[in-house]
Amino acid sequence: MSSFAAPTHLLPLTPSTASRRSKFSTTTAVASRLPSPNSIIQCNLPSLASSQNPKPSKSPHSFLNSVISSKSIALSAASCILFHIASPVLSGNDSIFNFSGGGAGGNGGGGGGGGGGGSSGGPGGNFWRFFSPAAVAKDDDPQQEWDSHGLPASIVVQLNKLSGFKKYKVSDILFFDRRRGSTVGTEDSFFEMVSLRPGGVYTKAQLQKELETLATCGMFEKVDLETKTNPDGTINITIPFLESTWQSADKFRCINVGLMQQTKPIEMDPDMTEKERLEFYRSQEKDYRRRIDRSRPCLLPPSVQREILQMLRDQGKVSARLLQRIRDRVQQWYHENGYACAQVVNFGNLNTKEVVCEVVEGDITQLVIQFQDKLGNVCEGNTQFPVIKRELPKPLRQGQVFNIEAGKQALRNINSLSLFSNIEVNPRPDEKNEGGIIVEIKLKELEQKSAEVSSEWSIVPGRAGRPTLATIQPGGTVSFEHRNINGLNRSLLGSVTTSNFLNPQDDLAFKLEYVHPYVDGVYNPRNRTFRASCFNSRKLSPVFTGGPGIEEVPPIWVDRAGMKANFTENFTRQSKFTYGLVMEEITTRDESSHISANGQRVLPSGGVSADGPPTTLSGTGVDRMAFLQANITRDNTKFLNGAIVGDRNVFQVDQGLGIGSKFPFFNRHQLTVTRFLQLNDVEEGAGKPLPSVLVLHGHYGGCVGDLPSYDAFTLGGPYSVRGYNMGELGAARNILELAAELRIPIKNTHAYVFAEHGNDLGSSKDVKGNPTEVYRRMGQGSSYGVGMKLGLVRAEYAVDHNSGTGSVFFRFGERF
């Protein structure tokens, strides 16, 4: 039986040995503590992208792999170990980051150069080299031809007795711990080191190389390789070993060695005298101390470092398995917190009371922005770089450590510009700065000029609650947009809308708007956007609507034409403040498009009377006014597996200036508070179930001063109190609306139950002409019902609590 023992004195590797070893591994091996240009930590992101046609990533989960080899051995007091790393960077089917790793290595230079000489802790030792499970020799293909051993079954055969001309098929591989007296399972970290695999085909020379590699890796005081024959002509391999150990440690330090200059390996002359060896050791130790002093503190929090320190104290002697557990715990914290490019590359000072953990964290060395054409070729873009750079979060800038969440945030921020059809954020290794990360942002710009036509037909509930087609006349919108003027995200937008393309002059509406972001300059952190628009719109007034039991009330249409200019300032991504000036002319018309100064009602005789409440403040049917308008919004909602959770608050104020018809001076204010309360914890990710959500909603509106009827607050409708038509409950100066909705997930959508209440707080009578009383409305009302979300449509059955009748409604969009 062949066996090797790791000596307690220095065992330099000859060039031939190193050469054989590099051929044995299919992954690049380097003799350095830091990653080399050919084996740097790789964090490639082929699919961190936002696209109009996103495609799911088909890449398997990747690993950060590091294969370490050494060409030099050093020291006693500052021993050093280098690890193979095989931890998934990101798991879950919804992963949008795919990281694939190359090798990382370490060298014998510096005070951390040599592995300890086993439990003896003697001078010198070897580096540890851990092989990736994927690093299997080409001859290991299980489909290759192989030779039967030709020996009796169930006998132990010494390695040197195997034939050098045969290819042996391995059925099983076992590690046997001599100290524990038992075999270790395949989940044991020692299996990471061996490149042999069950079912593989190997020659005698390959098995001898494998044993030599294990014996010189520094992990074992002693290691053997035994073969046992099987009746089917294959062999089983057993690897008995004694695990290396070092003296106990009571200190732990984690350092970031990313971007540090790679130290070259220094081979020790085997003909050195004892005095020369001691001088060599002292020199190596001083170099390693200087290396530690030049390093930066790592991001590992003190709580995790205390946890690892407790592991060291509980274990007693430092062992190979303990260091692997420490490595796994350190990397677990980094990967759980989004630092997917971080990996442990080295342990130093193993023969002292302090264990030093060296981490390459993935420092960002460069940020590259590229524009691509439709074919994916690099081209010159129209958008100016500062527009994009101001959207990048600070953790994604040069000098920071790359973090997945920062990449996702950058993706969302850039996407919010609405300038690009496809966005990719890809980190890749920096070949000029070892351990560094270059973040590439690839962008495909949308066409600057666009136009579109959309058509629509209206569906409304009939008297029995059944949906009916409001009109067979096609309506719709023609719109155009010229975006990203001068590359500064300025835009000019226009739209023309009508409910009847066949006769558009009846209700033609238009809007022309100019948007100018970065008012204070693109380099100024203050984020203000200027908007100026002119408009003409026509809407049916819900103020002049009949209550239950009232014959149909002739409609009053409200035309608004004017100009509006405002500034929007974003305090944070969740909070914005808008303030500006509105000047408009308001005209009220009947269904024949004639100016109507008063509301109409149907007489018992069937005639129409125009002696209803006044429609305007001036009493002529035409008002002109100017007022200031401001609102502040704080929106902390987010989508969790497609369901909205969080909270939203909106406060708006309209302040009349006393300019216009009858010198209107008023203050109109509204407060809306909505809470989306998540009732159960769910795993976040694509295809995961939706959470149950309780929605609580409140809306208050009030007015002081002059109030024209068309600006009164109305109660009833799909966005007020469901189960009623628009304005069916009343029109008032002050209103209060309360709503609650419980959403229950069903497959990929949700069903819900709701209850709502609206109240005019007794202020209906204060509206000019009291349209609530004239049209016999209640002034308050409640409803309850059930519904289900079907794509963009809400299908609801709501019960009108005032009359006790129910109706079916189909609505587009969200209620809250």
mmCIF file of N, CA and C in Angstrom, residues 515-581:
data_model
loop_
_atom_site.group_PDB
_atom_site.id
_atom_site.type_symbol
_atom_site.label_atom_id
_atom_site.label_comp_id
_atom_site.label_asym_id
_atom_site.label_seq_id
_atom_site.Cartn_x
_atom_site.Cartn_y
_atom_site.Cartn_z
ATOM 1 N N VAL A 515 -41.579 69.304 -21.066
ATOM 2 C CA VAL A 515 -40.991 68.845 -19.807
ATOM 3 C C VAL A 515 -39.501 69.152 -19.831
ATOM 4 N N HIS A 516 -39.026 69.827 -18.793
ATOM 5 C CA HIS A 516 -37.625 70.254 -18.713
ATOM 6 C C HIS A 516 -37.057 69.813 -17.364
ATOM 7 N N PRO A 517 -36.419 68.633 -17.309
ATOM 8 C CA PRO A 517 -35.826 68.193 -16.043
ATOM 9 C C PRO A 517 -34.497 68.895 -15.759
ATOM 10 N N TYR A 518 -33.990 68.704 -14.559
ATOM 11 C CA TYR A 518 -32.693 69.243 -14.136
ATOM 12 C C TYR A 518 -32.659 70.762 -14.301
ATOM 13 N N VAL A 519 -33.662 71.420 -13.757
ATOM 14 C CA VAL A 519 -33.753 72.882 -13.866
ATOM 15 C C VAL A 519 -32.517 73.543 -13.283
ATOM 16 N N ASP A 520 -31.989 72.988 -12.210
ATOM 17 C CA ASP A 520 -30.831 73.576 -11.534
ATOM 18 C C ASP A 520 -29.506 73.084 -12.108
ATOM 19 N N GLY A 521 -29.556 72.343 -13.207
ATOM 20 C CA GLY A 521 -28.342 71.816 -13.819
ATOM 21 C C GLY A 521 -28.219 70.327 -13.603
ATOM 22 N N VAL A 522 -27.679 69.653 -14.606
ATOM 23 C CA VAL A 522 -27.610 68.203 -14.538
ATOM 24 C C VAL A 522 -26.618 67.731 -13.480
ATOM 25 N N TYR A 523 -25.676 68.590 -13.098
ATOM 26 C CA TYR A 523 -24.700 68.210 -12.077
ATOM 27 C C TYR A 523 -25.154 68.598 -10.670
ATOM 28 N N ASN A 524 -26.251 69.343 -10.588
ATOM 29 C CA ASN A 524 -26.753 69.773 -9.285
ATOM 30 C C ASN A 524 -27.571 68.645 -8.660
ATOM 31 N N PRO A 525 -27.284 68.275 -7.412
ATOM 32 C CA PRO A 525 -28.036 67.172 -6.795
ATOM 33 C C PRO A 525 -29.515 67.480 -6.585
ATOM 34 N N ARG A 526 -29.874 68.769 -6.568
ATOM 35 C CA ARG A 526 -31.281 69.118 -6.436
ATOM 36 C C ARG A 526 -32.028 68.675 -7.696
ATOM 37 N N ASN A 527 -33.116 67.948 -7.504
ATOM 38 C CA ASN A 527 -33.802 67.310 -8.632
ATOM 39 C C ASN A 527 -35.155 67.988 -8.861
ATOM 40 N N ARG A 528 -35.152 69.037 -9.691
ATOM 41 C CA ARG A 528 -36.388 69.750 -9.997
ATOM 42 C C ARG A 528 -36.683 69.640 -11.491
ATOM 43 N N THR A 529 -37.972 69.469 -11.798
ATOM 44 C CA THR A 529 -38.417 69.369 -13.185
ATOM 45 C C THR A 529 -39.474 70.437 -13.438
ATOM 46 N N PHE A 530 -39.326 71.156 -14.554
ATOM 47 C CA PHE A 530 -40.299 72.178 -14.936
ATOM 48 C C PHE A 530 -41.215 71.614 -16.018
ATOM 49 N N ARG A 531 -42.517 71.848 -15.854
ATOM 50 C CA ARG A 531 -43.502 71.428 -16.841
ATOM 51 C C ARG A 531 -44.392 72.617 -17.200
ATOM 52 N N ALA A 532 -44.632 72.781 -18.476
ATOM 53 C CA ALA A 532 -45.546 73.811 -18.952
ATOM 54 C C ALA A 532 -46.467 73.172 -19.974
ATOM 55 N N SER A 533 -47.761 73.486 -19.865
ATOM 56 C CA SER A 533 -48.712 72.845 -20.766
ATOM 57 C C SER A 533 -49.866 73.784 -21.064
ATOM 58 N N CYS A 534 -50.458 73.572 -22.226
ATOM 59 C CA CYS A 534 -51.732 74.197 -22.557
ATOM 60 C C CYS A 534 -52.719 73.086 -22.876
ATOM 61 N N PHE A 535 -53.967 73.283 -22.561
ATOM 62 C CA PHE A 535 -54.905 72.170 -22.626
ATOM 63 C C PHE A 535 -56.308 72.656 -22.941
ATOM 64 N N ASN A 536 -57.087 71.725 -23.412
ATOM 65 C CA ASN A 536 -58.517 71.908 -23.607
ATOM 66 C C ASN A 536 -59.154 70.548 -23.376
ATOM 67 N N SER A 537 -60.070 70.465 -22.398
ATOM 68 C CA SER A 537 -60.657 69.177 -22.057
ATOM 69 C C SER A 537 -62.141 69.322 -21.813
ATOM 70 N N ARG A 538 -62.854 68.221 -21.959
ATOM 71 C CA ARG A 538 -64.296 68.199 -21.683
ATOM 72 C C ARG A 538 -64.604 66.949 -20.879
ATOM 73 N N LYS A 539 -65.291 67.140 -19.760
ATOM 74 C CA LYS A 539 -65.687 66.024 -18.906
ATOM 75 C C LYS A 539 -67.130 66.217 -18.446
ATOM 76 N N LEU A 540 -67.796 65.089 -18.232
ATOM 77 C CA LEU A 540 -69.158 65.119 -17.707
ATOM 78 C C LEU A 540 -69.111 65.434 -16.218
ATOM 79 N N SER A 541 -69.877 66.414 -15.770
ATOM 80 C CA SER A 541 -69.846 66.814 -14.363
ATOM 81 C C SER A 541 -70.684 65.843 -13.525
ATOM 82 N N PRO A 542 -70.098 65.239 -12.480
ATOM 83 C CA PRO A 542 -70.876 64.358 -11.599
ATOM 84 C C PRO A 542 -71.701 65.133 -10.566
ATOM 85 N N VAL A 543 -71.549 66.469 -10.551
ATOM 86 C CA VAL A 543 -72.304 67.277 -9.584
ATOM 87 C C VAL A 543 -73.785 67.272 -9.939
ATOM 88 N N PHE A 544 -74.079 67.308 -11.228
ATOM 89 C CA PHE A 544 -75.467 67.397 -11.685
ATOM 90 C C PHE A 544 -75.948 66.005 -12.100
ATOM 91 N N THR A 545 -76.109 65.158 -11.078
ATOM 92 C CA THR A 545 -76.509 63.767 -11.267
ATOM 93 C C THR A 545 -77.671 63.469 -10.349
ATOM 94 N N GLY A 546 -78.637 62.701 -10.839
ATOM 95 C CA GLY A 546 -79.812 62.396 -10.039
ATOM 96 C C GLY A 546 -79.564 61.316 -9.021
ATOM 97 N N GLY A 547 -80.320 61.384 -7.928
ATOM 98 C CA GLY A 547 -80.259 60.363 -6.904
ATOM 99 C C GLY A 547 -81.161 59.200 -7.249
ATOM 100 N N PRO A 548 -81.302 58.213 -6.339
ATOM 101 C CA PRO A 548 -82.137 57.046 -6.605
ATOM 102 C C PRO A 548 -83.606 57.446 -6.793
ATOM 103 N N GLY A 549 -84.238 56.861 -7.795
ATOM 104 C CA GLY A 549 -85.644 57.131 -8.055
ATOM 105 C C GLY A 549 -85.892 58.362 -8.878
ATOM 106 N N ILE A 550 -84.871 59.111 -9.216
ATOM 107 C CA ILE A 550 -85.014 60.325 -10.013
ATOM 108 C C ILE A 550 -84.864 59.962 -11.490
ATOM 109 N N GLU A 551 -85.748 60.552 -12.286
ATOM 110 C CA GLU A 551 -85.600 60.350 -13.720
ATOM 111 C C GLU A 551 -84.245 60.883 -14.173
ATOM 112 N N GLU A 552 -83.826 60.430 -15.307
ATOM 113 C CA GLU A 552 -82.505 60.800 -15.809
ATOM 114 C C GLU A 552 -82.357 62.321 -15.869
ATOM 115 N N VAL A 553 -81.287 62.821 -15.299
ATOM 116 C CA VAL A 553 -81.011 64.258 -15.270
ATOM 117 C C VAL A 553 -80.198 64.616 -16.508
ATOM 118 N N PRO A 554 -80.600 65.633 -17.236
ATOM 119 C CA PRO A 554 -79.809 66.051 -18.397
ATOM 120 C C PRO A 554 -78.381 66.384 -17.975
ATOM 121 N N PRO A 555 -77.420 65.885 -18.692
ATOM 122 C CA PRO A 555 -76.017 66.067 -18.275
ATOM 123 C C PRO A 555 -75.524 67.484 -18.490
ATOM 124 N N ILE A 556 -74.549 67.838 -17.673
ATOM 125 C CA ILE A 556 -73.822 69.095 -17.827
ATOM 126 C C ILE A 556 -72.354 68.753 -18.096
ATOM 127 N N TRP A 557 -71.854 69.297 -19.207
ATOM 128 C CA TRP A 557 -70.449 69.062 -19.553
ATOM 129 C C TRP A 557 -69.619 70.273 -19.123
ATOM 130 N N VAL A 558 -68.417 70.006 -18.634
ATOM 131 C CA VAL A 558 -67.519 71.072 -18.184
ATOM 132 C C VAL A 558 -66.307 71.102 -19.109
ATOM 133 N N ASP A 559 -66.167 72.223 -19.836
ATOM 134 C CA ASP A 559 -65.012 72.439 -20.697
ATOM 135 C C ASP A 559 -63.981 73.290 -19.951
ATOM 136 N N ARG A 560 -62.747 72.842 -20.003
ATOM 137 C CA ARG A 560 -61.658 73.618 -19.386
ATOM 138 C C ARG A 560 -60.592 73.865 -20.444
ATOM 139 N N ALA A 561 -60.201 75.121 -20.589
ATOM 140 C CA ALA A 561 -59.125 75.497 -21.503
ATOM 141 C C ALA A 561 -58.211 76.467 -20.772
ATOM 142 N N GLY A 562 -56.910 76.239 -20.897
ATOM 143 C CA GLY A 562 -56.014 77.128 -20.177
ATOM 144 C C GLY A 562 -54.565 76.711 -20.267
ATOM 145 N N MET A 563 -53.803 77.228 -19.313
ATOM 146 C CA MET A 563 -52.361 76.956 -19.247
ATOM 147 C C MET A 563 -51.992 76.569 -17.825
ATOM 148 N N LYS A 564 -50.927 75.792 -17.735
ATOM 149 C CA LYS A 564 -50.475 75.334 -16.429
ATOM 150 C C LYS A 564 -48.959 75.244 -16.448
ATOM 151 N N ALA A 565 -48.345 75.737 -15.391
ATOM 152 C CA ALA A 565 -46.887 75.646 -15.258
ATOM 153 C C ALA A 565 -46.564 75.272 -13.817
ATOM 154 N N ASN A 566 -45.683 74.304 -13.664
ATOM 155 C CA ASN A 566 -45.331 73.897 -12.299
ATOM 156 C C ASN A 566 -43.921 73.329 -12.234
ATOM 157 N N PHE A 567 -43.433 73.244 -11.030
ATOM 158 C CA PHE A 567 -42.151 72.613 -10.732
ATOM 159 C C PHE A 567 -42.423 71.381 -9.869
ATOM 160 N N THR A 568 -41.710 70.302 -10.163
ATOM 161 C CA THR A 568 -41.781 69.095 -9.344
ATOM 162 C C THR A 568 -40.392 68.826 -8.783
ATOM 163 N N GLU A 569 -40.307 68.756 -7.479
ATOM 164 C CA GLU A 569 -39.025 68.497 -6.820
ATOM 165 C C GLU A 569 -39.086 67.160 -6.111
ATOM 166 N N ASN A 570 -38.170 66.289 -6.466
ATOM 167 C CA ASN A 570 -38.080 64.971 -5.839
ATOM 168 C C ASN A 570 -37.128 65.046 -4.653
ATOM 169 N N PHE A 571 -37.669 64.891 -3.467
ATOM 170 C CA PHE A 571 -36.821 64.868 -2.274
ATOM 171 C C PHE A 571 -36.109 63.532 -2.168
ATOM 172 N N THR A 572 -36.850 62.466 -2.369
ATOM 173 C CA THR A 572 -36.308 61.107 -2.402
ATOM 174 C C THR A 572 -37.042 60.368 -3.509
ATOM 175 N N ARG A 573 -36.711 59.088 -3.662
ATOM 176 C CA ARG A 573 -37.432 58.284 -4.643
ATOM 177 C C ARG A 573 -38.892 58.114 -4.253
ATOM 178 N N GLN A 574 -39.212 58.285 -2.980
ATOM 179 C CA GLN A 574 -40.571 58.072 -2.492
ATOM 180 C C GLN A 574 -41.345 59.373 -2.296
ATOM 181 N N SER A 575 -40.656 60.500 -2.229
ATOM 182 C CA SER A 575 -41.322 61.759 -1.890
ATOM 183 C C SER A 575 -41.087 62.805 -2.971
ATOM 184 N N LYS A 576 -42.158 63.510 -3.344
ATOM 185 C CA LYS A 576 -42.023 64.600 -4.304
ATOM 186 C C LYS A 576 -42.979 65.727 -3.943
ATOM 187 N N PHE A 577 -42.616 66.918 -4.353
ATOM 188 C CA PHE A 577 -43.384 68.120 -4.055
ATOM 189 C C PHE A 577 -43.589 68.875 -5.361
ATOM 190 N N THR A 578 -44.850 69.182 -5.688
ATOM 191 C CA THR A 578 -45.186 69.880 -6.920
ATOM 192 C C THR A 578 -45.896 71.188 -6.578
ATOM 193 N N TYR A 579 -45.484 72.266 -7.213
ATOM 194 C CA TYR A 579 -46.125 73.554 -6.971
ATOM 195 C C TYR A 579 -46.108 74.350 -8.265
ATOM 196 N N GLY A 580 -47.200 75.109 -8.505
ATOM 197 C CA GLY A 580 -47.262 75.854 -9.748
ATOM 198 C C GLY A 580 -48.501 76.727 -9.838
ATOM 199 N N LEU A 581 -48.733 77.263 -11.035
ATOM 200 C CA LEU A 581 -49.813 78.200 -11.307
ATOM 201 C C LEU A 581 -50.707 77.623 -12.404
#
